[in-house]
Amino acid sequence: MAQPISDVTVKITVQTPTSVVGLGNPAIFVKGLTAGMKSYSDLEGLAADYAVGTGVYNKAKTIFAQINKPAKVLVVTYAEGAVAAAADNAFYEDWHFALLAEYNETDALALSNFVEEQNYKFVVLQVEMAEELLPYENNSLTIGVVHSKPAEALDAALVGDAANATVGSITWKFRQNLAGITPDNINRTELDAIHAAGGIAYVSKAGVSQTSEGKTVGGEFIDAIHGEHWVKATIESRVQSLLANTDKLSFDANGIALLDAELTTVLQQAFINGIVDMVDESGEPDFAVVALQRADLDPADIAARNYKGLSFTYRRSGAIHSVAVTGTVEV
């Protein structure tokens, strides 16, 4: 598993009731003779290395054509059979959504499984048929788009449009008017089959071209998982900065209070962004932070200067994806 250089570890466990930087940037993975990576801030710079019409160029062109386009695109080159190794090597570079320049199931599955093992970041795959998503059915960090026009990069358009919006502020369903993408003309049965396979289509509803769903292949809502990634990354960043910028963070009530304040600040911002739900009765954010005092901790951890008393919980903010209306007509 890829390992960061950090003094802070954030582990999020999602409790499902029974019955910061770079979180929108894409990385295009392309097969080459040798492994490597390079970042591009515009299509002109990328065209110097990847000719018009190549898979990398087409994906990047579509990404940069979107209104919410990212500041840069990373291109990761991998040797035959080594896409997971390339992803591992590039894992802590400034990207969060992996795309393949050219889809093939072997590399796609290897990349998808690698990201799943890390439990962080996303893989976005484009296929032509819903059944092609079946190998990824248990992968909650793989986004699968089904599009009948392989010359159009719906995967790249979706990432370019949605990934750089404020995390938590949007749902990935209803993403409209993606530049360079035409909607598929499919019927209800075909769309249901795509959704059953965990896929997302691009269709026209009420005369507006839009994405048909906002879930990963594994059935998780993309915005909810992206929100968890934002919380994890932002807590790690803020707590690491606190440790680095404080001459000595005392192992007492004062130092613990500073750690408590960092988590509370992050979760308050997560509430503002739309990641954390609201308590309906009070209008307050639905989260809790626990910071155990020194007397409640293991003396061995205190002696080792390892504070293990910080934890949090929050309820995911939801969204309305469909509406059922009941009416009565009086005669």
Tab-separated table of C-alpha atoms in Angstrom:
chain	number	residue	atom	x	y	z
A	1	MET	CA	0.000	0.000	0.000
A	2	ALA	CA	1.267	3.490	-0.847
A	3	GLN	CA	2.493	5.264	2.283
A	4	PRO	CA	2.627	9.049	2.786
A	5	ILE	CA	5.251	10.922	4.802
A	6	SER	CA	3.137	12.275	7.643
A	7	ASP	CA	2.817	12.377	11.429
A	8	VAL	CA	-0.969	12.304	11.199
A	9	THR	CA	-3.204	9.348	10.383
A	10	VAL	CA	-6.917	9.763	9.757
A	11	LYS	CA	-9.010	6.615	9.520
A	12	ILE	CA	-12.673	6.961	8.606
A	13	THR	CA	-15.053	4.097	9.245
A	14	VAL	CA	-18.395	4.470	7.496
A	15	GLN	CA	-21.250	3.301	9.680
A	16	THR	CA	-24.171	2.333	7.462
A	17	PRO	CA	-27.362	1.907	9.503
A	18	THR	CA	-29.061	-1.413	8.862
A	19	SER	CA	-32.450	-1.630	6.624
A	20	VAL	CA	-7.630	19.265	0.009
A	21	VAL	CA	-5.436	20.045	-2.437
A	22	GLY	CA	-5.811	18.292	-5.779
A	23	LEU	CA	-9.113	16.665	-4.915
A	24	GLY	CA	-10.456	17.556	-8.362
A	25	ASN	CA	-7.386	17.006	-10.512
A	26	PRO	CA	-7.349	14.133	-13.032
A	27	ALA	CA	-4.518	11.807	-13.979
A	28	ILE	CA	-4.597	10.190	-17.411
A	29	PHE	CA	-2.842	6.806	-17.437
A	30	VAL	CA	-1.337	5.780	-20.765
A	31	LYS	CA	0.679	2.728	-21.747
A	32	GLY	CA	4.228	3.498	-22.878
A	33	LEU	CA	7.701	2.032	-23.139
A	34	THR	CA	8.835	3.355	-19.766
A	35	ALA	CA	7.149	4.628	-16.629
A	36	GLY	CA	6.982	8.358	-15.954
A	37	MET	CA	4.709	11.293	-15.211
A	38	LYS	CA	4.313	14.897	-16.282
A	39	SER	CA	1.859	17.673	-15.436
A	40	TYR	CA	0.226	19.988	-17.994
A	41	SER	CA	-1.639	23.230	-17.378
A	42	ASP	CA	-3.085	23.600	-20.881
A	43	LEU	CA	-3.795	21.653	-24.047
A	44	GLU	CA	-1.103	23.424	-26.036
A	45	GLY	CA	1.635	22.195	-23.723
A	46	LEU	CA	0.265	18.669	-23.746
A	47	ALA	CA	0.055	18.643	-27.560
A	48	ALA	CA	3.823	18.981	-27.718
A	49	ASP	CA	4.095	15.493	-26.219
A	50	TYR	CA	0.843	13.853	-27.369
A	51	ALA	CA	-0.368	14.426	-30.893
A	52	VAL	CA	-3.888	15.434	-31.861
A	53	GLY	CA	-6.049	12.331	-32.061
A	54	THR	CA	-4.180	10.282	-29.464
A	55	GLY	CA	-6.089	8.959	-26.478
A	56	VAL	CA	-4.275	11.276	-24.059
A	57	TYR	CA	-4.933	14.322	-26.229
A	58	ASN	CA	-8.629	13.511	-26.627
A	59	LYS	CA	-9.153	13.018	-22.898
A	60	ALA	CA	-7.245	16.197	-22.016
A	61	LYS	CA	-9.038	18.222	-24.682
A	62	THR	CA	-12.396	17.207	-23.250
A	63	ILE	CA	-11.297	17.946	-19.678
A	64	PHE	CA	-10.021	21.429	-20.539
A	65	ALA	CA	-13.212	22.160	-22.523
A	66	GLN	CA	-15.414	22.043	-19.430
A	67	ILE	CA	-16.475	25.187	-17.570
A	68	ASN	CA	-15.162	23.860	-14.242
A	69	LYS	CA	-11.911	22.584	-15.750
A	70	PRO	CA	-9.004	21.811	-13.403
A	71	ALA	CA	-5.841	23.871	-13.259
A	72	LYS	CA	-3.791	20.965	-14.543
A	73	VAL	CA	-3.821	17.402	-15.810
A	74	LEU	CA	-1.240	14.804	-14.841
A	75	VAL	CA	-0.244	12.187	-17.415
A	76	VAL	CA	1.152	8.955	-15.972
A	77	THR	CA	2.929	6.568	-18.321
A	78	TYR	CA	3.112	2.898	-17.395
A	79	ALA	CA	4.884	-0.105	-18.859
A	80	GLU	CA	3.031	-3.191	-20.084
A	81	GLY	CA	1.292	-4.889	-17.156
A	82	ALA	CA	2.449	-2.286	-14.649
A	83	VAL	CA	-0.418	0.194	-14.303
A	84	ALA	CA	-0.861	-0.545	-10.588
A	85	ALA	CA	2.846	-0.005	-9.955
A	86	ALA	CA	2.689	3.308	-11.813
A	87	ALA	CA	-0.342	4.364	-9.763
A	88	ASP	CA	1.486	3.418	-6.573
A	89	ASN	CA	4.491	5.493	-7.600
A	90	ALA	CA	2.299	8.491	-8.444
A	91	PHE	CA	-0.203	8.062	-5.640
A	92	TYR	CA	0.816	11.108	-3.603
A	93	GLU	CA	1.104	13.380	-6.588
A	94	ASP	CA	-1.525	16.098	-7.043
A	95	TRP	CA	-4.422	14.120	-8.581
A	96	HIS	CA	-7.589	12.428	-7.373
A	97	PHE	CA	-9.373	10.955	-10.422
A	98	ALA	CA	-7.642	8.382	-12.627
A	99	LEU	CA	-8.666	7.867	-16.254
A	100	LEU	CA	-7.296	5.533	-18.903
A	101	ALA	CA	-6.225	7.024	-22.232
A	102	GLU	CA	-7.433	3.817	-23.898
A	103	TYR	CA	-9.733	1.378	-22.128
A	104	ASN	CA	-8.772	-2.253	-21.789
A	105	GLU	CA	-10.209	-4.475	-19.096
A	106	THR	CA	-6.916	-5.882	-17.796
A	107	ASP	CA	-5.385	-2.505	-17.017
A	108	ALA	CA	-8.694	-1.008	-15.921
A	109	LEU	CA	-9.329	-3.774	-13.404
A	110	ALA	CA	-5.776	-3.592	-12.064
A	111	LEU	CA	-6.061	0.175	-11.600
A	112	SER	CA	-9.522	-0.093	-10.068
A	113	ASN	CA	-8.443	-2.753	-7.589
A	114	PHE	CA	-5.334	-0.810	-6.638
A	115	VAL	CA	-7.322	2.330	-5.796
A	116	GLU	CA	-9.816	0.190	-3.898
A	117	GLU	CA	-6.990	-1.191	-1.753
A	118	GLN	CA	-5.842	2.331	-0.898
A	119	ASN	CA	-9.425	3.311	0.029
A	120	TYR	CA	-8.733	6.766	-1.399
A	121	LYS	CA	-9.100	8.506	-4.788
A	122	PHE	CA	-11.270	7.383	-7.713
A	123	VAL	CA	-10.968	5.568	-11.023
A	124	VAL	CA	-13.294	6.694	-13.830
A	125	LEU	CA	-13.854	4.236	-16.663
A	126	GLN	CA	-15.786	4.536	-19.916
A	127	VAL	CA	-17.312	1.518	-21.644
A	128	GLU	CA	-19.825	1.023	-24.437
A	129	MET	CA	-21.942	-1.741	-22.895
A	130	ALA	CA	-23.379	-2.003	-19.384
A	131	GLU	CA	-22.176	-5.578	-18.923
A	132	GLU	CA	-18.570	-4.401	-19.242
A	133	LEU	CA	-18.911	-2.925	-15.736
A	134	LEU	CA	-19.613	-6.286	-14.089
A	135	PRO	CA	-15.970	-6.951	-13.081
A	136	TYR	CA	-16.064	-3.763	-10.978
A	137	GLU	CA	-19.389	-4.377	-9.226
A	138	ASN	CA	-17.859	-4.460	-5.735
A	139	ASN	CA	-15.565	-1.479	-6.212
A	140	SER	CA	-16.963	1.575	-4.450
A	141	LEU	CA	-14.247	3.932	-5.750
A	142	THR	CA	-14.742	3.160	-9.439
A	143	ILE	CA	-17.058	5.371	-11.480
A	144	GLY	CA	-18.355	3.736	-14.644
A	145	VAL	CA	-19.872	5.678	-17.520
A	146	VAL	CA	-21.609	3.881	-20.368
A	147	HIS	CA	-21.590	5.739	-23.676
A	148	SER	CA	-22.252	4.430	-27.179
A	149	LYS	CA	-19.913	6.927	-28.860
A	150	PRO	CA	-16.303	5.903	-28.109
A	151	ALA	CA	-14.932	8.988	-29.871
A	152	GLU	CA	-16.534	11.120	-27.139
A	153	ALA	CA	-14.783	11.079	-23.757
A	154	LEU	CA	-17.706	11.154	-21.352
A	155	ASP	CA	-15.443	10.016	-18.508
A	156	ALA	CA	-13.155	13.016	-19.052
A	157	ALA	CA	-16.060	15.429	-19.462
A	158	LEU	CA	-17.664	14.319	-16.202
A	159	VAL	CA	-14.423	14.712	-14.270
A	160	GLY	CA	-13.668	18.042	-15.909
A	161	ASP	CA	-17.119	19.340	-15.061
A	162	ALA	CA	-17.820	17.956	-11.573
A	163	ALA	CA	-14.574	17.131	-9.813
A	164	ASN	CA	-13.451	20.719	-9.248
A	165	ALA	CA	-16.682	22.056	-7.833
A	166	THR	CA	-16.487	22.704	-4.088
A	167	VAL	CA	-16.499	19.205	-2.596
A	168	GLY	CA	-19.926	18.543	-1.124
A	169	SER	CA	-21.692	21.319	-3.026
A	170	ILE	CA	-22.950	19.205	-5.940
A	171	THR	CA	-24.345	15.808	-6.744
A	172	TRP	CA	-22.847	14.005	-9.726
A	173	LYS	CA	-26.318	13.263	-11.065
A	174	PHE	CA	-27.898	15.934	-13.318
A	175	ARG	CA	-24.523	17.266	-14.604
A	176	GLN	CA	-25.694	19.218	-17.628
A	177	ASN	CA	-24.455	20.255	-21.052
A	178	LEU	CA	-21.055	18.585	-20.933
A	179	ALA	CA	-18.882	20.103	-23.653
A	180	GLY	CA	-18.137	17.719	-26.513
A	181	ILE	CA	-20.661	15.076	-25.440
A	182	THR	CA	-23.953	14.207	-27.124
A	183	PRO	CA	-26.626	12.312	-25.202
A	184	ASP	CA	-27.339	8.684	-25.955
A	185	ASN	CA	-30.762	7.928	-27.418
A	186	ILE	CA	-31.750	5.000	-25.219
A	187	ASN	CA	-35.031	3.747	-23.783
A	188	ARG	CA	-36.058	3.163	-20.173
A	189	THR	CA	-35.169	-0.527	-20.260
A	190	GLU	CA	-31.665	0.196	-21.549
A	191	LEU	CA	-31.149	2.903	-18.945
A	192	ASP	CA	-32.334	0.610	-16.158
A	193	ALA	CA	-29.795	-1.996	-17.302
A	194	ILE	CA	-27.001	0.592	-17.121
A	195	HIS	CA	-28.049	1.600	-13.607
A	196	ALA	CA	-28.351	-2.028	-12.521
A	197	ALA	CA	-24.730	-2.528	-13.592
A	198	GLY	CA	-23.670	0.499	-11.533
A	199	GLY	CA	-23.179	2.747	-14.552
A	200	ILE	CA	-23.953	6.337	-15.451
A	201	ALA	CA	-25.362	7.342	-18.833
A	202	TYR	CA	-25.630	10.723	-20.522
A	203	VAL	CA	-29.202	11.241	-21.669
A	204	SER	CA	-31.729	13.932	-22.428
A	205	LYS	CA	-34.455	14.609	-19.845
A	206	ALA	CA	-37.012	17.363	-20.351
A	207	GLY	CA	-34.902	18.588	-23.247
A	208	VAL	CA	-31.726	18.920	-21.161
A	209	SER	CA	-28.659	16.710	-21.666
A	210	GLN	CA	-27.525	15.377	-18.282
A	211	THR	CA	-25.941	12.514	-16.381
A	212	SER	CA	-28.472	9.891	-15.353
A	213	GLU	CA	-27.034	8.901	-11.974
A	214	GLY	CA	-24.421	9.912	-9.397
A	215	LYS	CA	-23.157	6.622	-7.965
A	216	THR	CA	-20.001	4.566	-8.240
A	217	VAL	CA	-20.180	1.088	-9.714
A	218	GLY	CA	-20.208	-0.272	-6.165
A	219	GLY	CA	-23.318	1.733	-5.343
A	220	GLU	CA	-21.910	4.598	-3.263
A	221	PHE	CA	-22.905	8.176	-4.001
A	222	ILE	CA	-19.874	9.900	-5.502
A	223	ASP	CA	-20.381	13.194	-3.670
A	224	ALA	CA	-20.555	11.406	-0.304
A	225	ILE	CA	-17.293	9.511	-0.853
A	226	HIS	CA	-15.591	12.600	-2.294
A	227	GLY	CA	-16.695	14.426	0.853
A	228	GLU	CA	-15.093	11.796	3.068
A	229	HIS	CA	-11.874	12.152	1.109
A	230	TRP	CA	-12.011	15.938	1.626
A	231	VAL	CA	-12.506	15.517	5.372
A	232	LYS	CA	-9.628	13.043	5.619
A	233	ALA	CA	-7.231	15.160	3.550
A	234	THR	CA	-8.138	18.425	5.258
A	235	ILE	CA	-7.791	17.028	8.787
A	236	GLU	CA	-4.429	15.499	7.923
A	237	SER	CA	-3.251	18.775	6.408
A	238	ARG	CA	-4.431	21.013	9.253
A	239	VAL	CA	-3.196	18.785	12.080
A	240	GLN	CA	0.168	18.282	10.360
A	241	SER	CA	0.461	22.073	9.973
A	242	LEU	CA	-0.402	22.542	13.643
A	243	LEU	CA	2.347	20.142	14.663
A	244	ALA	CA	4.868	21.728	12.317
A	245	ASN	CA	4.065	25.362	13.130
A	246	THR	CA	3.830	25.018	16.913
A	247	ASP	CA	7.171	25.130	18.699
A	248	LYS	CA	5.895	22.534	21.152
A	249	LEU	CA	2.368	21.175	21.236
A	250	SER	CA	2.060	20.376	24.921
A	251	PHE	CA	0.664	17.006	25.958
A	252	ASP	CA	-1.905	18.545	28.296
A	253	ALA	CA	-5.336	20.161	28.219
A	254	ASN	CA	-4.008	23.151	26.246
A	255	GLY	CA	-2.438	21.083	23.489
A	256	ILE	CA	-5.406	18.738	23.296
A	257	ALA	CA	-7.757	21.729	23.002
A	258	LEU	CA	-5.835	22.909	19.938
A	259	LEU	CA	-6.247	19.499	18.284
A	260	ASP	CA	-9.948	19.524	19.153
A	261	ALA	CA	-10.279	22.971	17.578
A	262	GLU	CA	-8.662	21.826	14.321
A	263	LEU	CA	-11.123	18.972	13.854
A	264	THR	CA	-14.068	21.165	14.783
A	265	THR	CA	-12.986	23.790	12.253
A	266	VAL	CA	-12.705	21.197	9.482
A	267	LEU	CA	-16.110	19.686	10.205
A	268	GLN	CA	-17.736	23.120	10.445
A	269	GLN	CA	-16.389	23.881	6.977
A	270	ALA	CA	-17.553	20.470	5.784
A	271	PHE	CA	-21.035	21.422	6.964
A	272	ILE	CA	-20.873	24.714	5.072
A	273	ASN	CA	-19.685	22.893	1.938
A	274	GLY	CA	-22.536	20.381	2.064
A	275	ILE	CA	-20.629	17.300	3.256
A	276	VAL	CA	-22.066	17.153	6.778
A	277	ASP	CA	-25.799	16.934	7.396
A	278	MET	CA	-27.896	19.311	9.486
A	279	VAL	CA	-29.846	18.527	12.630
A	280	ASP	CA	-33.324	19.499	11.456
A	281	GLU	CA	-34.605	20.603	14.853
A	282	SER	CA	-31.738	23.005	15.588
A	283	GLY	CA	-30.173	23.764	12.198
A	284	GLU	CA	-26.771	22.873	13.651
A	285	PRO	CA	-24.255	20.608	11.906
A	286	ASP	CA	-24.620	16.927	12.766
A	287	PHE	CA	-21.121	15.999	13.904
A	288	ALA	CA	-19.271	15.288	17.123
A	289	VAL	CA	-15.595	15.550	18.079
A	290	VAL	CA	-14.094	13.635	21.011
A	291	ALA	CA	-10.714	14.661	22.435
A	292	LEU	CA	-9.771	12.492	25.394
A	293	GLN	CA	-7.825	14.138	28.185
A	294	ARG	CA	-4.415	12.935	29.323
A	295	ALA	CA	-5.856	11.064	32.328
A	296	ASP	CA	-7.884	8.869	29.947
A	297	LEU	CA	-4.917	7.789	27.822
A	298	ASP	CA	-2.415	4.938	27.974
A	299	PRO	CA	0.725	6.043	29.887
A	300	ALA	CA	2.864	4.249	27.297
A	301	ASP	CA	1.415	6.438	24.539
A	302	ILE	CA	1.986	9.544	26.624
A	303	ALA	CA	5.612	8.536	27.175
A	304	ALA	CA	5.993	7.940	23.435
A	305	ARG	CA	4.358	11.347	22.701
A	306	ASN	CA	1.682	9.637	20.637
A	307	TYR	CA	-1.774	11.139	21.178
A	308	LYS	CA	-4.480	8.595	20.327
A	309	GLY	CA	-7.490	10.281	21.870
A	310	LEU	CA	-8.890	12.217	18.914
A	311	SER	CA	-11.961	10.989	17.044
A	312	PHE	CA	-15.032	12.274	15.250
A	313	THR	CA	-18.320	11.213	13.734
A	314	TYR	CA	-20.601	12.952	11.271
A	315	ARG	CA	-23.755	12.224	9.358
A	316	ARG	CA	-23.527	12.478	5.596
A	317	SER	CA	-25.518	15.198	3.906
A	318	GLY	CA	-27.913	13.734	1.374
A	319	ALA	CA	-29.561	15.042	-1.774
A	320	ILE	CA	-32.871	14.607	-3.561
A	321	HIS	CA	-32.407	12.563	-6.741
A	322	SER	CA	-36.015	11.748	-7.544
A	323	VAL	CA	-39.450	13.022	-6.598
A	324	ALA	CA	-42.817	11.284	-6.340
A	325	VAL	CA	-45.812	13.598	-6.431
A	326	THR	CA	-49.329	12.636	-5.385
A	327	GLY	CA	-52.212	14.825	-6.438
A	328	THR	CA	-55.958	14.899	-6.095
A	329	VAL	CA	-58.289	16.404	-8.658
A	330	GLU	CA	-61.630	17.543	-7.346
A	331	VAL	CA	-64.586	17.579	-9.745
